[in-house]
Structures are given as C-alpha cells and as structure tokens.
Amino acid sequence: DTARFRWVAVLAGVTAASILIYCLGYSVQALGQNVLSVLATLQATVFAIVFSVLILGIQLSASRYSPRLASIFTADPDYRWTVAIFLTSIGYDVILLFSYNAVQGYTLTVLVLISIGLAAGAFWVLYEFVEETLWKTTPEGILERINRDLSPESIEEGVTSKEDTSSS
C-alpha cells in the first residue's frame, strides 16, 4: 500500500514541476517525441527483463520448496497492480506518441511530464514489488507466510467464510 501512495507522490511532484515549467515558459516540442520513445522502450525492456528473471526465481523456489509458491505469486494483488501500472504507463507513452502532432504548447509539456511521472512511479512500484517478492521466496519469507496463513485464527476464519458461502 505504501508503494501506491509513493506513486501518487511522484505524480504530484511531476504536476508541480509542470506548473514550474509553465511559469518559466519552457516547451518540450523539440525533444518530447524522443523522451516518449526512450521512456516506452526503456519501460518495456526493463519490464520484460525483470519479470523474466523474477519468474525464473519463483520457479526455482517453487521447485525447491512448494509448487504452491507460483500460484501464490500470480494471485498476489501487488503483482497485478505492478503489471497494470507498467502497462498503463507504456500505453500512455504510445498513445501520446501517436497523437504528438495534435497537441501543442503547454498541454504537450504537461502530458510529457505526466508520462515521466508515470514512468518514475512504475519503476518505483516495480522496485518495491521485486524486493517484496524476493523476500517472500526466501525460507524466512515462506515460514512467515506459513505462520500467518496456518495460524488458528486464519484457519477458523477460512472455515467460517466457507460455511457462510455454502449456507447462502
């Protein structure tokens, strides 16, 4: 959850930077396409490499400890959140590249700065996701999850929720 709030803080910082750039009268008309192309390419490349290595690490951990580890990873809401942010950011860059000539002046500057903010937020969320996922695949992380998920309270809660759904 803290990653999401940090991502919003990055976006707020970019908004403040866009207001400052507007006050200074700067425009990104000349370099904006290059910035967007580099951002989209960089994000797609990093995303592909990081997730490939991460999935390989999870498969190795799953083969060593438990096959359930892979399903836990894909069911993790942070995984979906990270993928969604990256796809949104890359999609925003591509859409802005296609509509680049239709937008002019300060609006273009703000849109490019938002793109930079989305990219910064995506990389931040990715970093925290990878750090958390790698910790979850260590023996300590697995033991903590077992202790949390197999505590008497969580087992009782699971049984109660299944009874509620079967009686409905």
mmCIF file with all atom_site columns, N, CA, C and O in Angstrom, residues 93-147:
data_model
loop_
_atom_site.group_PDB
_atom_site.id
_atom_site.type_symbol
_atom_site.label_atom_id
_atom_site.label_alt_id
_atom_site.label_comp_id
_atom_site.label_asym_id
_atom_site.label_entity_id
_atom_site.label_seq_id
_atom_site.pdbx_PDB_ins_code
_atom_site.Cartn_x
_atom_site.Cartn_y
_atom_site.Cartn_z
_atom_site.occupancy
_atom_site.B_iso_or_equiv
_atom_site.pdbx_formal_charge
_atom_site.auth_seq_id
_atom_site.auth_comp_id
_atom_site.auth_asym_id
_atom_site.auth_atom_id
_atom_site.pdbx_PDB_model_num
ATOM 1   N N  . ASP A 1 93  ? 2.452  6.354   -23.054 1.00 0.00 ? 93  ASP A N  1
ATOM 2   C CA . ASP A 1 93  ? 3.550  6.836   -23.906 1.00 0.00 ? 93  ASP A CA 1
ATOM 3   C C  . ASP A 1 93  ? 3.230  6.610   -25.382 1.00 0.00 ? 93  ASP A C  1
ATOM 4   O O  . ASP A 1 93  ? 3.432  7.505   -26.206 1.00 0.00 ? 93  ASP A O  1
ATOM 5   N N  . VAL A 1 94  ? 2.746  5.429   -25.703 1.00 0.00 ? 94  VAL A N  1
ATOM 6   C CA . VAL A 1 94  ? 2.461  5.097   -27.106 1.00 0.00 ? 94  VAL A CA 1
ATOM 7   C C  . VAL A 1 94  ? 1.324  5.964   -27.647 1.00 0.00 ? 94  VAL A C  1
ATOM 8   O O  . VAL A 1 94  ? 1.410  6.499   -28.757 1.00 0.00 ? 94  VAL A O  1
ATOM 9   N N  . ILE A 1 95  ? 0.271  6.119   -26.870 1.00 0.00 ? 95  ILE A N  1
ATOM 10  C CA . ILE A 1 95  ? -0.853 6.965   -27.308 1.00 0.00 ? 95  ILE A CA 1
ATOM 11  C C  . ILE A 1 95  ? -0.390 8.398   -27.508 1.00 0.00 ? 95  ILE A C  1
ATOM 12  O O  . ILE A 1 95  ? -0.750 9.057   -28.496 1.00 0.00 ? 95  ILE A O  1
ATOM 13  N N  . LEU A 1 96  ? 0.423  8.894   -26.604 1.00 0.00 ? 96  LEU A N  1
ATOM 14  C CA . LEU A 1 96  ? 0.927  10.262  -26.724 1.00 0.00 ? 96  LEU A CA 1
ATOM 15  C C  . LEU A 1 96  ? 1.850  10.409  -27.930 1.00 0.00 ? 96  LEU A C  1
ATOM 16  O O  . LEU A 1 96  ? 1.834  11.443  -28.600 1.00 0.00 ? 96  LEU A O  1
ATOM 17  N N  . LEU A 1 97  ? 2.623  9.382   -28.235 1.00 0.00 ? 97  LEU A N  1
ATOM 18  C CA . LEU A 1 97  ? 3.462  9.427   -29.433 1.00 0.00 ? 97  LEU A CA 1
ATOM 19  C C  . LEU A 1 97  ? 2.619  9.508   -30.704 1.00 0.00 ? 97  LEU A C  1
ATOM 20  O O  . LEU A 1 97  ? 2.938  10.257  -31.625 1.00 0.00 ? 97  LEU A O  1
ATOM 21  N N  . PHE A 1 98  ? 1.538  8.735   -30.760 1.00 0.00 ? 98  PHE A N  1
ATOM 22  C CA . PHE A 1 98  ? 0.681  8.759   -31.938 1.00 0.00 ? 98  PHE A CA 1
ATOM 23  C C  . PHE A 1 98  ? -0.074 10.082  -32.093 1.00 0.00 ? 98  PHE A C  1
ATOM 24  O O  . PHE A 1 98  ? -0.369 10.501  -33.202 1.00 0.00 ? 98  PHE A O  1
ATOM 25  N N  . SER A 1 99  ? -0.396 10.712  -30.990 1.00 0.00 ? 99  SER A N  1
ATOM 26  C CA . SER A 1 99  ? -1.137 11.974  -31.054 1.00 0.00 ? 99  SER A CA 1
ATOM 27  C C  . SER A 1 99  ? -0.247 13.191  -30.815 1.00 0.00 ? 99  SER A C  1
ATOM 28  O O  . SER A 1 99  ? -0.745 14.273  -30.524 1.00 0.00 ? 99  SER A O  1
ATOM 29  N N  . TYR A 1 100 ? 1.053  13.011  -30.967 1.00 0.00 ? 100 TYR A N  1
ATOM 30  C CA . TYR A 1 100 ? 2.020  14.058  -30.619 1.00 0.00 ? 100 TYR A CA 1
ATOM 31  C C  . TYR A 1 100 ? 1.798  15.352  -31.406 1.00 0.00 ? 100 TYR A C  1
ATOM 32  O O  . TYR A 1 100 ? 1.849  16.437  -30.845 1.00 0.00 ? 100 TYR A O  1
ATOM 33  N N  . ASN A 1 101 ? 1.549  15.254  -32.693 1.00 0.00 ? 101 ASN A N  1
ATOM 34  C CA . ASN A 1 101 ? 1.401  16.456  -33.520 1.00 0.00 ? 101 ASN A CA 1
ATOM 35  C C  . ASN A 1 101 ? 0.060  17.153  -33.325 1.00 0.00 ? 101 ASN A C  1
ATOM 36  O O  . ASN A 1 101 ? -0.108 18.294  -33.747 1.00 0.00 ? 101 ASN A O  1
ATOM 37  N N  . ALA A 1 102 ? -0.894 16.479  -32.694 1.00 0.00 ? 102 ALA A N  1
ATOM 38  C CA . ALA A 1 102 ? -2.206 17.075  -32.466 1.00 0.00 ? 102 ALA A CA 1
ATOM 39  C C  . ALA A 1 102 ? -2.226 17.966  -31.225 1.00 0.00 ? 102 ALA A C  1
ATOM 40  O O  . ALA A 1 102 ? -3.167 18.737  -31.030 1.00 0.00 ? 102 ALA A O  1
ATOM 41  N N  . VAL A 1 103 ? -1.203 17.866  -30.397 1.00 0.00 ? 103 VAL A N  1
ATOM 42  C CA . VAL A 1 103 ? -1.155 18.630  -29.147 1.00 0.00 ? 103 VAL A CA 1
ATOM 43  C C  . VAL A 1 103 ? -0.018 19.634  -29.242 1.00 0.00 ? 103 VAL A C  1
ATOM 44  O O  . VAL A 1 103 ? 1.055  19.334  -29.758 1.00 0.00 ? 103 VAL A O  1
ATOM 45  N N  . GLN A 1 104 ? -0.239 20.828  -28.736 1.00 0.00 ? 104 GLN A N  1
ATOM 46  C CA . GLN A 1 104 ? 0.768  21.889  -28.834 1.00 0.00 ? 104 GLN A CA 1
ATOM 47  C C  . GLN A 1 104 ? 0.995  22.577  -27.487 1.00 0.00 ? 104 GLN A C  1
ATOM 48  O O  . GLN A 1 104 ? 0.177  22.476  -26.587 1.00 0.00 ? 104 GLN A O  1
ATOM 49  N N  . GLY A 1 105 ? 2.087  23.276  -27.400 1.00 0.00 ? 105 GLY A N  1
ATOM 50  C CA . GLY A 1 105 ? 2.383  24.190  -26.291 1.00 0.00 ? 105 GLY A CA 1
ATOM 51  C C  . GLY A 1 105 ? 2.441  23.557  -24.922 1.00 0.00 ? 105 GLY A C  1
ATOM 52  O O  . GLY A 1 105 ? 3.012  22.490  -24.707 1.00 0.00 ? 105 GLY A O  1
ATOM 53  N N  . TYR A 1 106 ? 1.823  24.277  -23.985 1.00 0.00 ? 106 TYR A N  1
ATOM 54  C CA . TYR A 1 106 ? 1.884  23.889  -22.582 1.00 0.00 ? 106 TYR A CA 1
ATOM 55  C C  . TYR A 1 106 ? 1.206  22.539  -22.343 1.00 0.00 ? 106 TYR A C  1
ATOM 56  O O  . TYR A 1 106 ? 1.665  21.748  -21.528 1.00 0.00 ? 106 TYR A O  1
ATOM 57  N N  . THR A 1 107 ? 0.145  22.263  -23.063 1.00 0.00 ? 107 THR A N  1
ATOM 58  C CA . THR A 1 107 ? -0.551 20.982  -22.896 1.00 0.00 ? 107 THR A CA 1
ATOM 59  C C  . THR A 1 107 ? 0.387  19.823  -23.205 1.00 0.00 ? 107 THR A C  1
ATOM 60  O O  . THR A 1 107 ? 0.424  18.830  -22.474 1.00 0.00 ? 107 THR A O  1
ATOM 61  N N  . LEU A 1 108 ? 1.163  19.964  -24.270 1.00 0.00 ? 108 LEU A N  1
ATOM 62  C CA . LEU A 1 108 ? 2.127  18.921  -24.625 1.00 0.00 ? 108 LEU A CA 1
ATOM 63  C C  . LEU A 1 108 ? 3.182  18.761  -23.535 1.00 0.00 ? 108 LEU A C  1
ATOM 64  O O  . LEU A 1 108 ? 3.548  17.646  -23.171 1.00 0.00 ? 108 LEU A O  1
ATOM 65  N N  . THR A 1 109 ? 3.653  19.867  -23.003 1.00 0.00 ? 109 THR A N  1
ATOM 66  C CA . THR A 1 109 ? 4.642  19.826  -21.925 1.00 0.00 ? 109 THR A CA 1
ATOM 67  C C  . THR A 1 109 ? 4.094  19.083  -20.716 1.00 0.00 ? 109 THR A C  1
ATOM 68  O O  . THR A 1 109 ? 4.765  18.215  -20.145 1.00 0.00 ? 109 THR A O  1
ATOM 69  N N  . VAL A 1 110 ? 2.861  19.394  -20.338 1.00 0.00 ? 110 VAL A N  1
ATOM 70  C CA . VAL A 1 110 ? 2.246  18.735  -19.185 1.00 0.00 ? 110 VAL A CA 1
ATOM 71  C C  . VAL A 1 110 ? 2.070  17.246  -19.451 1.00 0.00 ? 110 VAL A C  1
ATOM 72  O O  . VAL A 1 110 ? 2.365  16.407  -18.585 1.00 0.00 ? 110 VAL A O  1
ATOM 73  N N  . LEU A 1 111 ? 1.629  16.888  -20.656 1.00 0.00 ? 111 LEU A N  1
ATOM 74  C CA . LEU A 1 111 ? 1.419  15.479  -20.983 1.00 0.00 ? 111 LEU A CA 1
ATOM 75  C C  . LEU A 1 111 ? 2.734  14.694  -20.961 1.00 0.00 ? 111 LEU A C  1
ATOM 76  O O  . LEU A 1 111 ? 2.773  13.555  -20.489 1.00 0.00 ? 111 LEU A O  1
ATOM 77  N N  . VAL A 1 112 ? 3.807  15.293  -21.454 1.00 0.00 ? 112 VAL A N  1
ATOM 78  C CA . VAL A 1 112 ? 5.111  14.626  -21.417 1.00 0.00 ? 112 VAL A CA 1
ATOM 79  C C  . VAL A 1 112 ? 5.595  14.504  -19.968 1.00 0.00 ? 112 VAL A C  1
ATOM 80  O O  . VAL A 1 112 ? 6.145  13.471  -19.577 1.00 0.00 ? 112 VAL A O  1
ATOM 81  N N  . LEU A 1 113 ? 5.397  15.517  -19.172 1.00 0.00 ? 113 LEU A N  1
ATOM 82  C CA . LEU A 1 113 ? 5.799  15.440  -17.763 1.00 0.00 ? 113 LEU A CA 1
ATOM 83  C C  . LEU A 1 113 ? 4.982  14.397  -17.002 1.00 0.00 ? 113 LEU A C  1
ATOM 84  O O  . LEU A 1 113 ? 5.520  13.697  -16.138 1.00 0.00 ? 113 LEU A O  1
ATOM 85  N N  . ILE A 1 114 ? 3.712  14.271  -17.325 1.00 0.00 ? 114 ILE A N  1
ATOM 86  C CA . ILE A 1 114 ? 2.901  13.222  -16.705 1.00 0.00 ? 114 ILE A CA 1
ATOM 87  C C  . ILE A 1 114 ? 3.453  11.854  -17.099 1.00 0.00 ? 114 ILE A C  1
ATOM 88  O O  . ILE A 1 114 ? 3.514  10.929  -16.280 1.00 0.00 ? 114 ILE A O  1
ATOM 89  N N  . SER A 1 115 ? 3.863  11.723  -18.351 1.00 0.00 ? 115 SER A N  1
ATOM 90  C CA . SER A 1 115 ? 4.468  10.471  -18.811 1.00 0.00 ? 115 SER A CA 1
ATOM 91  C C  . SER A 1 115 ? 5.727  10.151  -18.020 1.00 0.00 ? 115 SER A C  1
ATOM 92  O O  . SER A 1 115 ? 5.946  9.001   -17.626 1.00 0.00 ? 115 SER A O  1
ATOM 93  N N  . ILE A 1 116 ? 6.551  11.154  -17.776 1.00 0.00 ? 116 ILE A N  1
ATOM 94  C CA . ILE A 1 116 ? 7.763  10.952  -16.972 1.00 0.00 ? 116 ILE A CA 1
ATOM 95  C C  . ILE A 1 116 ? 7.382  10.546  -15.547 1.00 0.00 ? 116 ILE A C  1
ATOM 96  O O  . ILE A 1 116 ? 7.994  9.651   -14.957 1.00 0.00 ? 116 ILE A O  1
ATOM 97  N N  . GLY A 1 117 ? 6.357  11.173  -15.001 1.00 0.00 ? 117 GLY A N  1
ATOM 98  C CA . GLY A 1 117 ? 5.893  10.820  -13.662 1.00 0.00 ? 117 GLY A CA 1
ATOM 99  C C  . GLY A 1 117 ? 5.352  9.407   -13.583 1.00 0.00 ? 117 GLY A C  1
ATOM 100 O O  . GLY A 1 117 ? 5.625  8.678   -12.630 1.00 0.00 ? 117 GLY A O  1
ATOM 101 N N  . LEU A 1 118 ? 4.583  9.003   -14.599 1.00 0.00 ? 118 LEU A N  1
ATOM 102 C CA . LEU A 1 118 ? 4.085  7.632   -14.640 1.00 0.00 ? 118 LEU A CA 1
ATOM 103 C C  . LEU A 1 118 ? 5.238  6.632   -14.707 1.00 0.00 ? 118 LEU A C  1
ATOM 104 O O  . LEU A 1 118 ? 5.219  5.593   -14.041 1.00 0.00 ? 118 LEU A O  1
ATOM 105 N N  . ALA A 1 119 ? 6.236  6.948   -15.514 1.00 0.00 ? 119 ALA A N  1
ATOM 106 C CA . ALA A 1 119 ? 7.398  6.052   -15.637 1.00 0.00 ? 119 ALA A CA 1
ATOM 107 C C  . ALA A 1 119 ? 8.143  5.960   -14.305 1.00 0.00 ? 119 ALA A C  1
ATOM 108 O O  . ALA A 1 119 ? 8.512  4.863   -13.864 1.00 0.00 ? 119 ALA A O  1
ATOM 109 N N  . ALA A 1 120 ? 8.354  7.095   -13.658 1.00 0.00 ? 120 ALA A N  1
ATOM 110 C CA . ALA A 1 120 ? 9.042  7.087   -12.360 1.00 0.00 ? 120 ALA A CA 1
ATOM 111 C C  . ALA A 1 120 ? 8.244  6.291   -11.335 1.00 0.00 ? 120 ALA A C  1
ATOM 112 O O  . ALA A 1 120 ? 8.802  5.481   -10.584 1.00 0.00 ? 120 ALA A O  1
ATOM 113 N N  . GLY A 1 121 ? 6.936  6.492   -11.314 1.00 0.00 ? 121 GLY A N  1
ATOM 114 C CA . GLY A 1 121 ? 6.087  5.737   -10.396 1.00 0.00 ? 121 GLY A CA 1
ATOM 115 C C  . GLY A 1 121 ? 6.098  4.250   -10.694 1.00 0.00 ? 121 GLY A C  1
ATOM 116 O O  . GLY A 1 121 ? 6.142  3.427   -9.789  1.00 0.00 ? 121 GLY A O  1
ATOM 117 N N  . ALA A 1 122 ? 6.091  3.901   -11.980 1.00 0.00 ? 122 ALA A N  1
ATOM 118 C CA . ALA A 1 122 ? 6.108  2.490   -12.366 1.00 0.00 ? 122 ALA A CA 1
ATOM 119 C C  . ALA A 1 122 ? 7.406  1.821   -11.931 1.00 0.00 ? 122 ALA A C  1
ATOM 120 O O  . ALA A 1 122 ? 7.396  0.705   -11.415 1.00 0.00 ? 122 ALA A O  1
ATOM 121 N N  . PHE A 1 123 ? 8.522  2.519   -12.129 1.00 0.00 ? 123 PHE A N  1
ATOM 122 C CA . PHE A 1 123 ? 9.799  1.939   -11.713 1.00 0.00 ? 123 PHE A CA 1
ATOM 123 C C  . PHE A 1 123 ? 9.882  1.800   -10.196 1.00 0.00 ? 123 PHE A C  1
ATOM 124 O O  . PHE A 1 123 ? 10.436 0.836   -9.684  1.00 0.00 ? 123 PHE A O  1
ATOM 125 N N  . TRP A 1 124 ? 9.336  2.752   -9.480  1.00 0.00 ? 124 TRP A N  1
ATOM 126 C CA . TRP A 1 124 ? 9.333  2.696   -8.023  1.00 0.00 ? 124 TRP A CA 1
ATOM 127 C C  . TRP A 1 124 ? 8.503  1.505   -7.533  1.00 0.00 ? 124 TRP A C  1
ATOM 128 O O  . TRP A 1 124 ? 8.923  0.735   -6.673  1.00 0.00 ? 124 TRP A O  1
ATOM 129 N N  . VAL A 1 125 ? 7.312  1.359   -8.096  1.00 0.00 ? 125 VAL A N  1
ATOM 130 C CA . VAL A 1 125 ? 6.446  0.244   -7.716  1.00 0.00 ? 125 VAL A CA 1
ATOM 131 C C  . VAL A 1 125 ? 7.107  -1.080  -8.080  1.00 0.00 ? 125 VAL A C  1
ATOM 132 O O  . VAL A 1 125 ? 7.043  -2.045  -7.319  1.00 0.00 ? 125 VAL A O  1
ATOM 133 N N  . LEU A 1 126 ? 7.752  -1.131  -9.236  1.00 0.00 ? 126 LEU A N  1
ATOM 134 C CA . LEU A 1 126 ? 8.444  -2.359  -9.653  1.00 0.00 ? 126 LEU A CA 1
ATOM 135 C C  . LEU A 1 126 ? 9.555  -2.714  -8.680  1.00 0.00 ? 126 LEU A C  1
ATOM 136 O O  . LEU A 1 126 ? 9.704  -3.871  -8.290  1.00 0.00 ? 126 LEU A O  1
ATOM 137 N N  . TYR A 1 127 ? 10.322 -1.722  -8.273  1.00 0.00 ? 127 TYR A N  1
ATOM 138 C CA . TYR A 1 127 ? 11.407 -1.976  -7.324  1.00 0.00 ? 127 TYR A CA 1
ATOM 139 C C  . TYR A 1 127 ? 10.859 -2.570  -6.027  1.00 0.00 ? 127 TYR A C  1
ATOM 140 O O  . TYR A 1 127 ? 11.372 -3.572  -5.525  1.00 0.00 ? 127 TYR A O  1
ATOM 141 N N  . GLU A 1 128 ? 9.821  -1.966  -5.484  1.00 0.00 ? 128 GLU A N  1
ATOM 142 C CA . GLU A 1 128 ? 9.270  -2.460  -4.224  1.00 0.00 ? 128 GLU A CA 1
ATOM 143 C C  . GLU A 1 128 ? 8.638  -3.835  -4.390  1.00 0.00 ? 128 GLU A C  1
ATOM 144 O O  . GLU A 1 128 ? 8.739  -4.683  -3.506  1.00 0.00 ? 128 GLU A O  1
ATOM 145 N N  . PHE A 1 129 ? 8.007  -4.065  -5.535  1.00 0.00 ? 129 PHE A N  1
ATOM 146 C CA . PHE A 1 129 ? 7.409  -5.371  -5.789  1.00 0.00 ? 129 PHE A CA 1
ATOM 147 C C  . PHE A 1 129 ? 8.470  -6.460  -5.867  1.00 0.00 ? 129 PHE A C  1
ATOM 148 O O  . PHE A 1 129 ? 8.325  -7.534  -5.285  1.00 0.00 ? 129 PHE A O  1
ATOM 149 N N  . VAL A 1 130 ? 9.543  -6.194  -6.586  1.00 0.00 ? 130 VAL A N  1
ATOM 150 C CA . VAL A 1 130 ? 10.620 -7.177  -6.718  1.00 0.00 ? 130 VAL A CA 1
ATOM 151 C C  . VAL A 1 130 ? 11.256 -7.440  -5.356  1.00 0.00 ? 130 VAL A C  1
ATOM 152 O O  . VAL A 1 130 ? 11.506 -8.600  -4.992  1.00 0.00 ? 130 VAL A O  1
ATOM 153 N N  . GLU A 1 131 ? 11.506 -6.392  -4.617  1.00 0.00 ? 131 GLU A N  1
ATOM 154 C CA . GLU A 1 131 ? 12.108 -6.563  -3.289  1.00 0.00 ? 131 GLU A CA 1
ATOM 155 C C  . GLU A 1 131 ? 11.223 -7.424  -2.390  1.00 0.00 ? 131 GLU A C  1
ATOM 156 O O  . GLU A 1 131 ? 11.693 -8.353  -1.729  1.00 0.00 ? 131 GLU A O  1
ATOM 157 N N  . GLU A 1 132 ? 9.926  -7.152  -2.392  1.00 0.00 ? 132 GLU A N  1
ATOM 158 C CA . GLU A 1 132 ? 8.997  -7.917  -1.555  1.00 0.00 ? 132 GLU A CA 1
ATOM 159 C C  . GLU A 1 132 ? 8.876  -9.357  -2.045  1.00 0.00 ? 132 GLU A C  1
ATOM 160 O O  . GLU A 1 132 ? 8.859  -10.297 -1.242  1.00 0.00 ? 132 GLU A O  1
ATOM 161 N N  . THR A 1 133 ? 8.814  -9.551  -3.349  1.00 0.00 ? 133 THR A N  1
ATOM 162 C CA . THR A 1 133 ? 8.675  -10.894 -3.904  1.00 0.00 ? 133 THR A CA 1
ATOM 163 C C  . THR A 1 133 ? 9.909  -11.734 -3.627  1.00 0.00 ? 133 THR A C  1
ATOM 164 O O  . THR A 1 133 ? 9.802  -12.919 -3.273  1.00 0.00 ? 133 THR A O  1
ATOM 165 N N  . LEU A 1 134 ? 11.076 -11.149 -3.780  1.00 0.00 ? 134 LEU A N  1
ATOM 166 C CA . LEU A 1 134 ? 12.301 -11.892 -3.490  1.00 0.00 ? 134 LEU A CA 1
ATOM 167 C C  . LEU A 1 134 ? 12.363 -12.289 -2.025  1.00 0.00 ? 134 LEU A C  1
ATOM 168 O O  . LEU A 1 134 ? 12.810 -13.382 -1.686  1.00 0.00 ? 134 LEU A O  1
ATOM 169 N N  . TRP A 1 135 ? 11.899 -11.414 -1.144  1.00 0.00 ? 135 TRP A N  1
ATOM 170 C CA . TRP A 1 135 ? 11.889 -11.758 0.275   1.00 0.00 ? 135 TRP A CA 1
ATOM 171 C C  . TRP A 1 135 ? 10.896 -12.887 0.542   1.00 0.00 ? 135 TRP A C  1
ATOM 172 O O  . TRP A 1 135 ? 11.166 -13.778 1.345   1.00 0.00 ? 135 TRP A O  1
ATOM 173 N N  . LYS A 1 136 ? 9.756  -12.868 -0.160  1.00 0.00 ? 136 LYS A N  1
ATOM 174 C CA . LYS A 1 136 ? 8.750  -13.910 0.046   1.00 0.00 ? 136 LYS A CA 1
ATOM 175 C C  . LYS A 1 136 ? 9.242  -15.281 -0.400  1.00 0.00 ? 136 LYS A C  1
ATOM 176 O O  . LYS A 1 136 ? 8.709  -16.294 0.033   1.00 0.00 ? 136 LYS A O  1
ATOM 177 N N  . THR A 1 137 ? 10.235 -15.334 -1.281  1.00 0.00 ? 137 THR A N  1
ATOM 178 C CA . THR A 1 137 ? 10.734 -16.625 -1.759  1.00 0.00 ? 137 THR A CA 1
ATOM 179 C C  . THR A 1 137 ? 11.905 -17.142 -0.932  1.00 0.00 ? 137 THR A C  1
ATOM 180 O O  . THR A 1 137 ? 12.406 -18.219 -1.215  1.00 0.00 ? 137 THR A O  1
ATOM 181 N N  . THR A 1 138 ? 12.336 -16.383 0.064   1.00 0.00 ? 138 THR A N  1
ATOM 182 C CA . THR A 1 138 ? 13.379 -16.868 0.954   1.00 0.00 ? 138 THR A CA 1
ATOM 183 C C  . THR A 1 138 ? 12.750 -17.809 1.984   1.00 0.00 ? 138 THR A C  1
ATOM 184 O O  . THR A 1 138 ? 11.538 -17.770 2.212   1.00 0.00 ? 138 THR A O  1
ATOM 185 N N  . PRO A 1 139 ? 13.550 -18.646 2.619   1.00 0.00 ? 139 PRO A N  1
ATOM 186 C CA . PRO A 1 139 ? 12.983 -19.535 3.663   1.00 0.00 ? 139 PRO A CA 1
ATOM 187 C C  . PRO A 1 139 ? 12.269 -18.749 4.769   1.00 0.00 ? 139 PRO A C  1
ATOM 188 O O  . PRO A 1 139 ? 11.211 -19.175 5.235   1.00 0.00 ? 139 PRO A O  1
ATOM 189 N N  . GLU A 1 140 ? 12.822 -17.611 5.157   1.00 0.00 ? 140 GLU A N  1
ATOM 190 C CA . GLU A 1 140 ? 12.181 -16.807 6.206   1.00 0.00 ? 140 GLU A CA 1
ATOM 191 C C  . GLU A 1 140 ? 10.828 -16.281 5.750   1.00 0.00 ? 140 GLU A C  1
ATOM 192 O O  . GLU A 1 140 ? 9.854  -16.268 6.505   1.00 0.00 ? 140 GLU A O  1
ATOM 193 N N  . GLY A 1 141 ? 10.761 -15.811 4.508   1.00 0.00 ? 141 GLY A N  1
ATOM 194 C CA . GLY A 1 141 ? 9.503  -15.305 3.977   1.00 0.00 ? 141 GLY A CA 1
ATOM 195 C C  . GLY A 1 141 ? 8.449  -16.392 3.855   1.00 0.00 ? 141 GLY A C  1
ATOM 196 O O  . GLY A 1 141 ? 7.274  -16.181 4.150   1.00 0.00 ? 141 GLY A O  1
ATOM 197 N N  . ILE A 1 142 ? 8.872  -17.579 3.438   1.00 0.00 ? 142 ILE A N  1
ATOM 198 C CA . ILE A 1 142 ? 7.945  -18.700 3.317   1.00 0.00 ? 142 ILE A CA 1
ATOM 199 C C  . ILE A 1 142 ? 7.438  -19.122 4.696   1.00 0.00 ? 142 ILE A C  1
ATOM 200 O O  . ILE A 1 142 ? 6.236  -19.360 4.889   1.00 0.00 ? 142 ILE A O  1
ATOM 201 N N  . LEU A 1 143 ? 8.343  -19.171 5.666   1.00 0.00 ? 143 LEU A N  1
ATOM 202 C CA . LEU A 1 143 ? 7.926  -19.535 7.023   1.00 0.00 ? 143 LEU A CA 1
ATOM 203 C C  . LEU A 1 143 ? 6.972  -18.502 7.609   1.00 0.00 ? 143 LEU A C  1
ATOM 204 O O  . LEU A 1 143 ? 6.006  -18.868 8.296   1.00 0.00 ? 143 LEU A O  1
ATOM 205 N N  . GLU A 1 144 ? 7.216  -17.233 7.343   1.00 0.00 ? 144 GLU A N  1
ATOM 206 C CA . GLU A 1 144 ? 6.305  -16.205 7.849   1.00 0.00 ? 144 GLU A CA 1
ATOM 207 C C  . GLU A 1 144 ? 4.919  -16.369 7.232   1.00 0.00 ? 144 GLU A C  1
ATOM 208 O O  . GLU A 1 144 ? 3.908  -16.252 7.918   1.00 0.00 ? 144 GLU A O  1
ATOM 209 N N  . ARG A 1 145 ? 4.885  -16.653 5.943   1.00 0.00 ? 145 ARG A N  1
ATOM 210 C CA . ARG A 1 145 ? 3.590  -16.849 5.279   1.00 0.00 ? 145 ARG A CA 1
ATOM 211 C C  . ARG A 1 145 ? 2.870  -18.073 5.839   1.00 0.00 ? 145 ARG A C  1
ATOM 212 O O  . ARG A 1 145 ? 1.660  -18.052 6.049   1.00 0.00 ? 145 ARG A O  1
ATOM 213 N N  . ILE A 1 146 ? 3.615  -19.142 6.083   1.00 0.00 ? 146 ILE A N  1
ATOM 214 C CA . ILE A 1 146 ? 3.005  -20.346 6.661   1.00 0.00 ? 146 ILE A CA 1
ATOM 215 C C  . ILE A 1 146 ? 2.455  -20.030 8.045   1.00 0.00 ? 146 ILE A C  1
ATOM 216 O O  . ILE A 1 146 ? 1.325  -20.401 8.370   1.00 0.00 ? 146 ILE A O  1
ATOM 217 N N  . ASN A 1 147 ? 3.233  -19.339 8.863   1.00 0.00 ? 147 ASN A N  1
ATOM 218 C CA . ASN A 1 147 ? 2.768  -18.976 10.205  1.00 0.00 ? 147 ASN A CA 1
ATOM 219 C C  . ASN A 1 147 ? 1.537  -18.089 10.147  1.00 0.00 ? 147 ASN A C  1
ATOM 220 O O  . ASN A 1 147 ? 0.627  -18.231 10.962  1.00 0.00 ? 147 ASN A O  1
#
